[in-house]
XYZ file of C-alpha atoms in Angstrom:
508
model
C 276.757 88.105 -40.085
C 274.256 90.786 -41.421
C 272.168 89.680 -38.070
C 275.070 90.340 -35.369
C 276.413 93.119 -36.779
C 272.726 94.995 -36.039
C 272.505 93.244 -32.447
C 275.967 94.981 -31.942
C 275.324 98.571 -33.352
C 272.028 98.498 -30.858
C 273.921 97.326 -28.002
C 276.163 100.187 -28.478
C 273.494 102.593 -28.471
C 271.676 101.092 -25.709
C 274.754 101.701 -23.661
C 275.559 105.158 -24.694
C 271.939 106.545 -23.851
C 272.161 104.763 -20.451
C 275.641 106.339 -20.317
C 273.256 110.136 -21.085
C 270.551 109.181 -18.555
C 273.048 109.022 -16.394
C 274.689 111.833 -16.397
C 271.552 113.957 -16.859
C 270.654 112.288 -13.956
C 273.707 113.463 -11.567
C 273.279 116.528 -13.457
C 269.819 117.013 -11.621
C 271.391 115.769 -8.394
C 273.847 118.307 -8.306
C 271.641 121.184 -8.885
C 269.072 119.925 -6.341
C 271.885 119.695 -3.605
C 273.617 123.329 -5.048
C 269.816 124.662 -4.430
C 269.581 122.788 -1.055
C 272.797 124.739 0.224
C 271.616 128.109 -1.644
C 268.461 127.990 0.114
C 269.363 128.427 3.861
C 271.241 131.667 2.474
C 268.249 132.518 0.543
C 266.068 132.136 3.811
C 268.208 133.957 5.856
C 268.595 136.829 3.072
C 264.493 137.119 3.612
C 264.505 137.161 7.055
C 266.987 140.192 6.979
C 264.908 142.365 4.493
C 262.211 140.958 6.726
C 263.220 142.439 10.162
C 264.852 145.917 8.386
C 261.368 146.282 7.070
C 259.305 145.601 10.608
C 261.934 148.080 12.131
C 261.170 150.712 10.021
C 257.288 150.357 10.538
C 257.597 150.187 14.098
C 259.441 153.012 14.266
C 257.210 155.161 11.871
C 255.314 157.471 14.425
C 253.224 160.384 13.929
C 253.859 163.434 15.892
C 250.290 164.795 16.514
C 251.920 168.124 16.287
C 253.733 167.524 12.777
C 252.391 168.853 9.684
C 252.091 165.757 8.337
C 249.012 165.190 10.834
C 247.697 168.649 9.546
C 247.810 168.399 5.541
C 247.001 164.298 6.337
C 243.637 165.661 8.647
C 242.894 167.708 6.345
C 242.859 165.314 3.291
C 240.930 163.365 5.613
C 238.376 166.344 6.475
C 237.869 166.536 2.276
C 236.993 163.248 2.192
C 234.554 163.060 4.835
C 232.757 166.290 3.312
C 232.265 164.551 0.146
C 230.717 161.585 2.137
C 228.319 163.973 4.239
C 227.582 166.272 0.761
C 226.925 162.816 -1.668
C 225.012 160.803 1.114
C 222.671 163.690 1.488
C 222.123 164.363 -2.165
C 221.670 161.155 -3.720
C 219.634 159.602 -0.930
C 217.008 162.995 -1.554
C 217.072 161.996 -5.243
C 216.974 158.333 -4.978
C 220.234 158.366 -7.392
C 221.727 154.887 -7.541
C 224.152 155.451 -10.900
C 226.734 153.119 -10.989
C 229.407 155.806 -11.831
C 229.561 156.680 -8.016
C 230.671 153.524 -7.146
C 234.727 154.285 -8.440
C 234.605 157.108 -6.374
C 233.158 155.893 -3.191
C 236.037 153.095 -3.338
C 238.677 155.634 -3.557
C 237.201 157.622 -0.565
C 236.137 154.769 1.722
C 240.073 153.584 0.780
C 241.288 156.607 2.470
C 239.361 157.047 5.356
C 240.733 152.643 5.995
C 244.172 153.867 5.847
C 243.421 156.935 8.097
C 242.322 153.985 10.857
C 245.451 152.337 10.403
C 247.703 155.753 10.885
C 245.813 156.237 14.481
C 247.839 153.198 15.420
C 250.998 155.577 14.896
C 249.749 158.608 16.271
C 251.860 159.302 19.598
C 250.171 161.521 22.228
C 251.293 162.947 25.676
C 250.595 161.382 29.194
C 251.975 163.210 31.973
C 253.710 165.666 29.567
C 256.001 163.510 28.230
C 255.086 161.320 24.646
C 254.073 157.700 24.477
C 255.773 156.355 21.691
C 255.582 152.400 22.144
C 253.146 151.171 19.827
C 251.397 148.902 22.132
C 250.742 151.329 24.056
C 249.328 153.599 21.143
C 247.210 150.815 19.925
C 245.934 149.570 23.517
C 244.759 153.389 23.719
C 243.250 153.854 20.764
C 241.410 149.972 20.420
C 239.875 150.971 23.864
C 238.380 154.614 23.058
C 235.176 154.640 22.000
C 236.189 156.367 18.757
C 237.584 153.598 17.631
C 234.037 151.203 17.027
C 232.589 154.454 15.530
C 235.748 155.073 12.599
C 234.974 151.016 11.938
C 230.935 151.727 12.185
C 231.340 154.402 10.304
C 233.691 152.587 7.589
C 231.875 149.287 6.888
C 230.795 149.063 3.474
C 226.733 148.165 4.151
C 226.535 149.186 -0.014
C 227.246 145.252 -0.408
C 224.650 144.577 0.752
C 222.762 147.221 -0.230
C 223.501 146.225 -3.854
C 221.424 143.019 -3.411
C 218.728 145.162 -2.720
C 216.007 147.350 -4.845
C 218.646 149.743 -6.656
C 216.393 152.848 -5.295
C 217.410 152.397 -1.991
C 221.358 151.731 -2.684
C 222.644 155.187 -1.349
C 220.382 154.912 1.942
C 223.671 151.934 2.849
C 225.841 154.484 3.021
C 224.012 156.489 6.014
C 226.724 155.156 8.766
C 229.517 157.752 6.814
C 227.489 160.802 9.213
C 228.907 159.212 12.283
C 232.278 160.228 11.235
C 230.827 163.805 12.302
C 231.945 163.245 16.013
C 235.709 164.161 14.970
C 234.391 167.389 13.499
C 235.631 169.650 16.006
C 238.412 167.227 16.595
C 239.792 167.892 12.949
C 239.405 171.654 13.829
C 242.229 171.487 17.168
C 244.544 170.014 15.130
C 244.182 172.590 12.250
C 244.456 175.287 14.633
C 247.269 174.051 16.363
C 249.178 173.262 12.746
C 248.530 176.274 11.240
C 249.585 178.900 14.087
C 249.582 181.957 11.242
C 245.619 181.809 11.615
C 244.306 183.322 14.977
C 242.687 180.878 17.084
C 239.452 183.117 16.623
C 239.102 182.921 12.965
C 239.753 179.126 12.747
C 236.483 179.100 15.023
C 234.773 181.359 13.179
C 235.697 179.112 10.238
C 234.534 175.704 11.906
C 231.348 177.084 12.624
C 230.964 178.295 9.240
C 231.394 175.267 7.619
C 228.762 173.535 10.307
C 226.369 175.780 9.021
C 226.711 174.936 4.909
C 226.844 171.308 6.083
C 223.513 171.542 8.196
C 221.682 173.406 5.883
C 222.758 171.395 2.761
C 221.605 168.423 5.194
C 218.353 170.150 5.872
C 217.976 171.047 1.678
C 218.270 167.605 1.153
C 215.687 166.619 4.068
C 213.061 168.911 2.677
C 213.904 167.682 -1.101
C 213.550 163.871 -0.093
C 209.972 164.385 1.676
C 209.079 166.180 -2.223
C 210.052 162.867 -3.757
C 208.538 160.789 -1.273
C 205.581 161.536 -1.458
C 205.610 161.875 -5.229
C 202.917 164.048 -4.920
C 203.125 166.595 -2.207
C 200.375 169.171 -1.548
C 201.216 172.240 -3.504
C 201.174 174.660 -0.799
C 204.367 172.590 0.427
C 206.330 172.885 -2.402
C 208.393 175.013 -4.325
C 208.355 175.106 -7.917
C 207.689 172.222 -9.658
C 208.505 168.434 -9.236
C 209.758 168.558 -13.288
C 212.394 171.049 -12.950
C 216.252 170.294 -13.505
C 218.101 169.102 -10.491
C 219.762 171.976 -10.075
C 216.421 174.143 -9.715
C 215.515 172.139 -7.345
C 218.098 171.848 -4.918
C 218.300 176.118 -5.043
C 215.246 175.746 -3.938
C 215.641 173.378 -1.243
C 218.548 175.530 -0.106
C 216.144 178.540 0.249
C 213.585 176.403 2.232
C 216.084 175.157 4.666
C 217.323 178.485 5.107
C 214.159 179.902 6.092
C 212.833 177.023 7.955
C 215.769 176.808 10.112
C 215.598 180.144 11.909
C 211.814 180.422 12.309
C 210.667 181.564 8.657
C 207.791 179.523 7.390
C 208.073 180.125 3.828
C 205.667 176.701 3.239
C 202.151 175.203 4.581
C 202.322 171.966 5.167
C 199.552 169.725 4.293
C 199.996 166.177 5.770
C 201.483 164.727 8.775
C 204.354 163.667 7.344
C 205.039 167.497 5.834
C 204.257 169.309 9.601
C 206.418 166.515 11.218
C 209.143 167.689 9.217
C 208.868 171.573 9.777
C 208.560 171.325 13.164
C 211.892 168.767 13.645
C 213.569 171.446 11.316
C 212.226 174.455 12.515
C 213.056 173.352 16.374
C 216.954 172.049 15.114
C 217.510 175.224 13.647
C 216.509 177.513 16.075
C 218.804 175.828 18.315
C 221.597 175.527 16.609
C 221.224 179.292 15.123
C 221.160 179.905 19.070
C 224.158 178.046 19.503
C 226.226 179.201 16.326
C 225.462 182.933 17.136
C 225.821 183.347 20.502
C 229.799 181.596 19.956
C 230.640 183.027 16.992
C 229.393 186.521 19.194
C 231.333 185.677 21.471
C 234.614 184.592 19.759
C 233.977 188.133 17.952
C 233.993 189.578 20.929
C 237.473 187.521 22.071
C 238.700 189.268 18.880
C 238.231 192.772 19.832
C 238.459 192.637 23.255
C 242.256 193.821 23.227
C 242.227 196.452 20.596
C 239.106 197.569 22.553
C 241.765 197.594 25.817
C 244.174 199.462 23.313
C 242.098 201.891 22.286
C 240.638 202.422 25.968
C 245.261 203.275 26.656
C 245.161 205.348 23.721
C 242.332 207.513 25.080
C 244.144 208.114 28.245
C 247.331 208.933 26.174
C 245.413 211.536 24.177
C 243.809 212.740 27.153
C 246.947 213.276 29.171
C 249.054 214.565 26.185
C 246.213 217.391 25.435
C 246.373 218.349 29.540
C 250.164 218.857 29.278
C 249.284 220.650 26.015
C 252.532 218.987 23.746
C 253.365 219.967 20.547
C 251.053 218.160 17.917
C 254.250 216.406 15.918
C 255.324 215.818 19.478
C 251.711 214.160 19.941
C 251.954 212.065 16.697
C 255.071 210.602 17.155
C 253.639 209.068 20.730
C 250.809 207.758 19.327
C 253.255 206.155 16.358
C 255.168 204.470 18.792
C 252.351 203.114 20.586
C 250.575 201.666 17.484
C 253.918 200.216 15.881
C 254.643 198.270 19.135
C 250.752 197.410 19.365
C 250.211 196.309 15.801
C 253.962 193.994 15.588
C 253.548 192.601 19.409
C 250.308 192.931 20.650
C 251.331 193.932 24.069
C 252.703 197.260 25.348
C 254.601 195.620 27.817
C 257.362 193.157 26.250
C 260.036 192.912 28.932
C 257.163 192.217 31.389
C 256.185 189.381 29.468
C 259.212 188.111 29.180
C 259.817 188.463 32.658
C 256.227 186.174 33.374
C 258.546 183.445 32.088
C 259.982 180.589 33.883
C 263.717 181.343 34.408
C 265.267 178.422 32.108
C 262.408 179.540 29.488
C 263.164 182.849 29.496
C 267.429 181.992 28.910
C 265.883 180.096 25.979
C 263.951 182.935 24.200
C 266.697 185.191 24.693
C 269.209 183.143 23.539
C 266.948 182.264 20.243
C 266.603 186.126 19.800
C 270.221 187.484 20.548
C 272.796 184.883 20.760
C 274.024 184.808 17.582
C 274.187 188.951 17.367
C 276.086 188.464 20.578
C 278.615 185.768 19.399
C 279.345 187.953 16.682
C 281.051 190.690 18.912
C 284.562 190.402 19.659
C 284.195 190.501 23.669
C 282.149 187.525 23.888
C 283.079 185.336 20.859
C 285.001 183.030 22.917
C 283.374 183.280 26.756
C 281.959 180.731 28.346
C 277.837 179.727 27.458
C 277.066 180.486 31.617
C 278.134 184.265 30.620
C 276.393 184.496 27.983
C 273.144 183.643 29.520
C 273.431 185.981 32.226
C 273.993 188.299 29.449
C 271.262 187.989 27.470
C 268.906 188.170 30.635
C 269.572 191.497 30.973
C 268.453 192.520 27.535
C 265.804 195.354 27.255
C 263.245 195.558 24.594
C 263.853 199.151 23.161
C 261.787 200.710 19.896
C 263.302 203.308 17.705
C 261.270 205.665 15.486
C 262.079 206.563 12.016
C 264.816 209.260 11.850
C 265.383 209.091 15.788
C 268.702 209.584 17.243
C 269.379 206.710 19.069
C 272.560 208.147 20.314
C 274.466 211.642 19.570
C 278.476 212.148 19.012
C 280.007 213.246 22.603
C 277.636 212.138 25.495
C 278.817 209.744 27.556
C 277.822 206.411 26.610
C 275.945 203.763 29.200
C 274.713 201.514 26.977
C 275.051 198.804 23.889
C 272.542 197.933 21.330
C 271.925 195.110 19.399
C 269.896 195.566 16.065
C 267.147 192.384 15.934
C 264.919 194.091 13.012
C 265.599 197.346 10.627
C 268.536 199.242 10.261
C 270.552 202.381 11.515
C 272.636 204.901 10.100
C 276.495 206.508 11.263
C 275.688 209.973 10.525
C 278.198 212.948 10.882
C 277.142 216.402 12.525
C 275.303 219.167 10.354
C 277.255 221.136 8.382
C 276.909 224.783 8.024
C 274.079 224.609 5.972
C 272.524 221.730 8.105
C 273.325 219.116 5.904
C 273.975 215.128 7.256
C 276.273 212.684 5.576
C 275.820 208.963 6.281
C 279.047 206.979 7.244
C 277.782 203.566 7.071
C 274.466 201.341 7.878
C 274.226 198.829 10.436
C 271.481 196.161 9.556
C 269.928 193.491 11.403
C 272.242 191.671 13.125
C 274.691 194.381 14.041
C 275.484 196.020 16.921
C 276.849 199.320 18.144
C 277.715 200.934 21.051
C 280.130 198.167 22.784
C 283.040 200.329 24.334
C 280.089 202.239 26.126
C 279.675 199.472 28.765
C 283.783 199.009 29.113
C 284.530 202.634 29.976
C 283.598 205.987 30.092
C 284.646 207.382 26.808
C 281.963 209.226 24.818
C 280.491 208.569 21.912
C 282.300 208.766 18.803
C 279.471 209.739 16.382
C 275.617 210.005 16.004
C 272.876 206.916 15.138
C 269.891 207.274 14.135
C 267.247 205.400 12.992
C 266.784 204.433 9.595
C 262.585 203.285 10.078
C 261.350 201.314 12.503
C 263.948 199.597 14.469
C 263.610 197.154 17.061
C 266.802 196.938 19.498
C 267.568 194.856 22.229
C 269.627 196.849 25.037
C 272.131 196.116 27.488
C 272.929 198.557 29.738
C 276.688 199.648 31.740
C 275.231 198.801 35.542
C 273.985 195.424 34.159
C 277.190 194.290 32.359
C 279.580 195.118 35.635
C 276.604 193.424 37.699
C 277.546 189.918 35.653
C 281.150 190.465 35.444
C 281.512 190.644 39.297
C 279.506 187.182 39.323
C 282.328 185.751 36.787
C 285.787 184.105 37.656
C 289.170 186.301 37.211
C 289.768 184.552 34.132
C 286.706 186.357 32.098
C 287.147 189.384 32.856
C 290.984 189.518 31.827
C 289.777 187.673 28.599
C 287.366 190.817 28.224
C 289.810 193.174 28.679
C 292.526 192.257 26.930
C 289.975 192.428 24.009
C 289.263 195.735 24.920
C 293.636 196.642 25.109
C 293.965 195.281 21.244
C 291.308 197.397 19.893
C 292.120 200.406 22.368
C 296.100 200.025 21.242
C 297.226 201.873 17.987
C 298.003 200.167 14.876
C 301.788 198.975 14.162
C 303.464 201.627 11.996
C 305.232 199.910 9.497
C 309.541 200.939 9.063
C 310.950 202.421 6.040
């Protein structure tokens, strides 16, 4: 009884465990099939984050005029001078530390991803950009630059590591070949920083040339001295025990006076005269060459003041014939330098005139539109008026304390402040005194009923300093508003009526 009683109990339990397995097993059937039907959401999920992503690369482009490609070139530019700098030192010293190796990663890192951004640099064919990548990349892949950034990138060091440790820096030679962007780097800095005349940003370039060829020539001279191991004495300078430091001033001083023709050495072997004569001939040359240009570009620089002084002369000249007063002599020669020194040119509205038509709409527009807008005749007139308008715009300078216009002459023209300020001024008093109404600053304008009618004007302007104004005169304004339809005109002068017409009196 004892017996069937057990064979029952384990029956039971056989069942309910099958019973588990069971269900554990359609347990793991139904998440395999709920993952099965997640998945091709899952998939497609990817493949959306996927495509936003490639979208977004391909349509990251560099302008080549942005100042992203500056500050980025630049970077770049510090880079490569550590490169040209470090190669030169350590292969004169025979330094192999390891602790340059962190460093060299981090450089050699940049100048990779500075490859992969000239596949996103746009550039201009027929005046108009190339933005398609496959284009940018066919481009670039088939310039000749292109093998020397990758020549100039691969990491020979590798290799160089499997050999004697005194030779490890000599692996990193190829990083000089990155020199034939120098003067590349140098366009693009002078087109992104404008502020800096084109002049000094040469005079700059060819500054740094010359620390980076000397330093190159210091550490020529230094690496024949440990060479050799023991050079002839009359060769060296100083002593082959002193500090690094002391020796590299040295080597500076050398490679300064072996470069333009100052043998401050005698060389004893081959080796030594081999070396001063490769120097002495490369540095006489490029001395010739950096000299004569930056001579040149100094004499770019002074060319026009020299042509301003030359107009001065003749101004001095002529006023001392005519014999003027000498305040009447000073305040010529003021406004001749004030218009020199902010523009450059003595003859603005000729300039402007130089212009293309449609270029010349657009400068105006950029320097008076919004002064225009703001007066009540034109705030609502159609954008082809306008432009006439503001090609008819004179240049004008005013002096400090000038009277720009006095109370009761008949007024022919409008001015437009674009830099300074002016002051509403009544007439002297008995004892000469002159009260100041108001101040118009830049931006405002005065004179506007002048060019509508014939009234005079209602009170004296002057100058409060320097003021630039841009001036429009009576005979132009009617000239544009015969070219304009009925409808402009009437819109003008109603204007005119409501300000002309006398306020509402109010009724008691």
């Amino acid at each position: 009884m004892g017996a069937l009683t057990s064979k029952t109990k384990h029956g039971k339990e056989q069942e309910e465990k099958k019973v588990v397995d069971e269900k554990a097993e359609q347990k793991k059937k139904d998440e395999t099939k709920d993952n099965k039907n997640e998945q091709p959401g899952k998939k497609e999920e990817n493949k959306k984050v996927w495509n936003k992503i490639k979208e977004k690369f391909n349509a990251f482009k560099i302008n080549p005029e942005s100042k992203f490609r500056t500050f980025w070139d630049l970077f770049i530019f510090l880079m490569i001078s550590y490169n040209w700098i470090t190669v030169a030192l350590r292969c004169a010293l025979y330094l192999y530390d390891y602790y340059w190796i962190p460093v060299d990663v981090v450089v050699d890192f940049a100048l990779w991803i500075d490859i992969l951004l000239r596949f996103r640099i746009t550039y201009l064919e027929y005046g108009l950009p190339v933005t398609d990548s496959k284009e940018i990349a066919k481009t670039y892949v088939t310039s000749w630059k292109f093998y020397v950034d990758i020549l100039a990138n691969i990491p020979f060091e590798i290799i160089g590591y499997g050999a004697i440790p005194r030779f490890w820096p000599y692996f990193r030679i190829n990083r000089y070949l990155r020199a034939v962007r120098y003067f590349e780097y140098f366009e693009v800095f002078e087109a992104g920083f404008p502020s800096v005349h084109p002049a000094i940003m040469k005079l700059f370039m060819y500054l740094i040339l010359f620390i980076h060829s000397h330093w190159f020539v210091a550490c020529v001279y230094q690496w024949v001295l440990e060479t050799e191991v023991t050079p002839f004495p009359g060769f060296m300078l100083g002593e082959m025990n002193y500090s690094i430091p002391r020796k590299l001033i040295r080597a500076v001083f050398w490679a300064v006076g072996q470069m333009n023709g100052y043998a401050n050495t005698n060389p004893s072997s081959d080796f030594e005269t081999w070396t001063m004569l490769l120097v002495t001939v490369v540095g006489l040359g490029l001395y010739v060459a950096i000299v004569g240009t930056v001579g040149a570009i100094l004499g770019d620089l002074n060319a026009q003041n020299e042509s301003f002084e030359n107009f001065m002369d003749g101004i001095k000249e002529f006023m001392a014939y005519r014999k003027l007063s000498k305040d009447l002599q000073n305040k010529v020669i003021e406004y001749y330098t004030h218009i020199w020194k902010t523009r450059k040119t003595l003859d603005e509205e000729g300039m402007l005139l130089a212009l293309p038509e449609h270029l010349r709409i657009e400068v105006s527009l950029f320097l008076n539109k919004d002064i225009i807008q703001k007066i009540p005749f034109f705030a609502n007139i159609e954008e082809q008026f306008i432009n006439s308008l503001v090609l008819k715009l004179k240049p004008k300078v005013a002096l400090p304390g000038a009277l720009i216009v006095r109370k009761g002459d008949i007024g022919r023209e409008m001015f437009f402040i674009n830099r300074g300020s002016v002051e509403v001024v009544t007439e002297p008093d008995a004892e000469g005194n002159i009260k100041v109404l108001v101040e118009l600053k830049e931006g405002g304008y005065f004179g506007e009923m002048a060019i509508i009618n014939n009234a005079k004007r209602g009170a004296s302007i002057r100058a409060k300093g320097h003021v630039d104004l841009s001036v429009l005169t009576k005979e132009d304004f009617k000239y544009i508003m015969q070219n304009f339809p009925e409808h402009v005109r009437d819109s003008i002068n109603e204007e005119v009526k409501r300000r002309q017409a006398p306020p509402p009196t109010t009724q008691k």
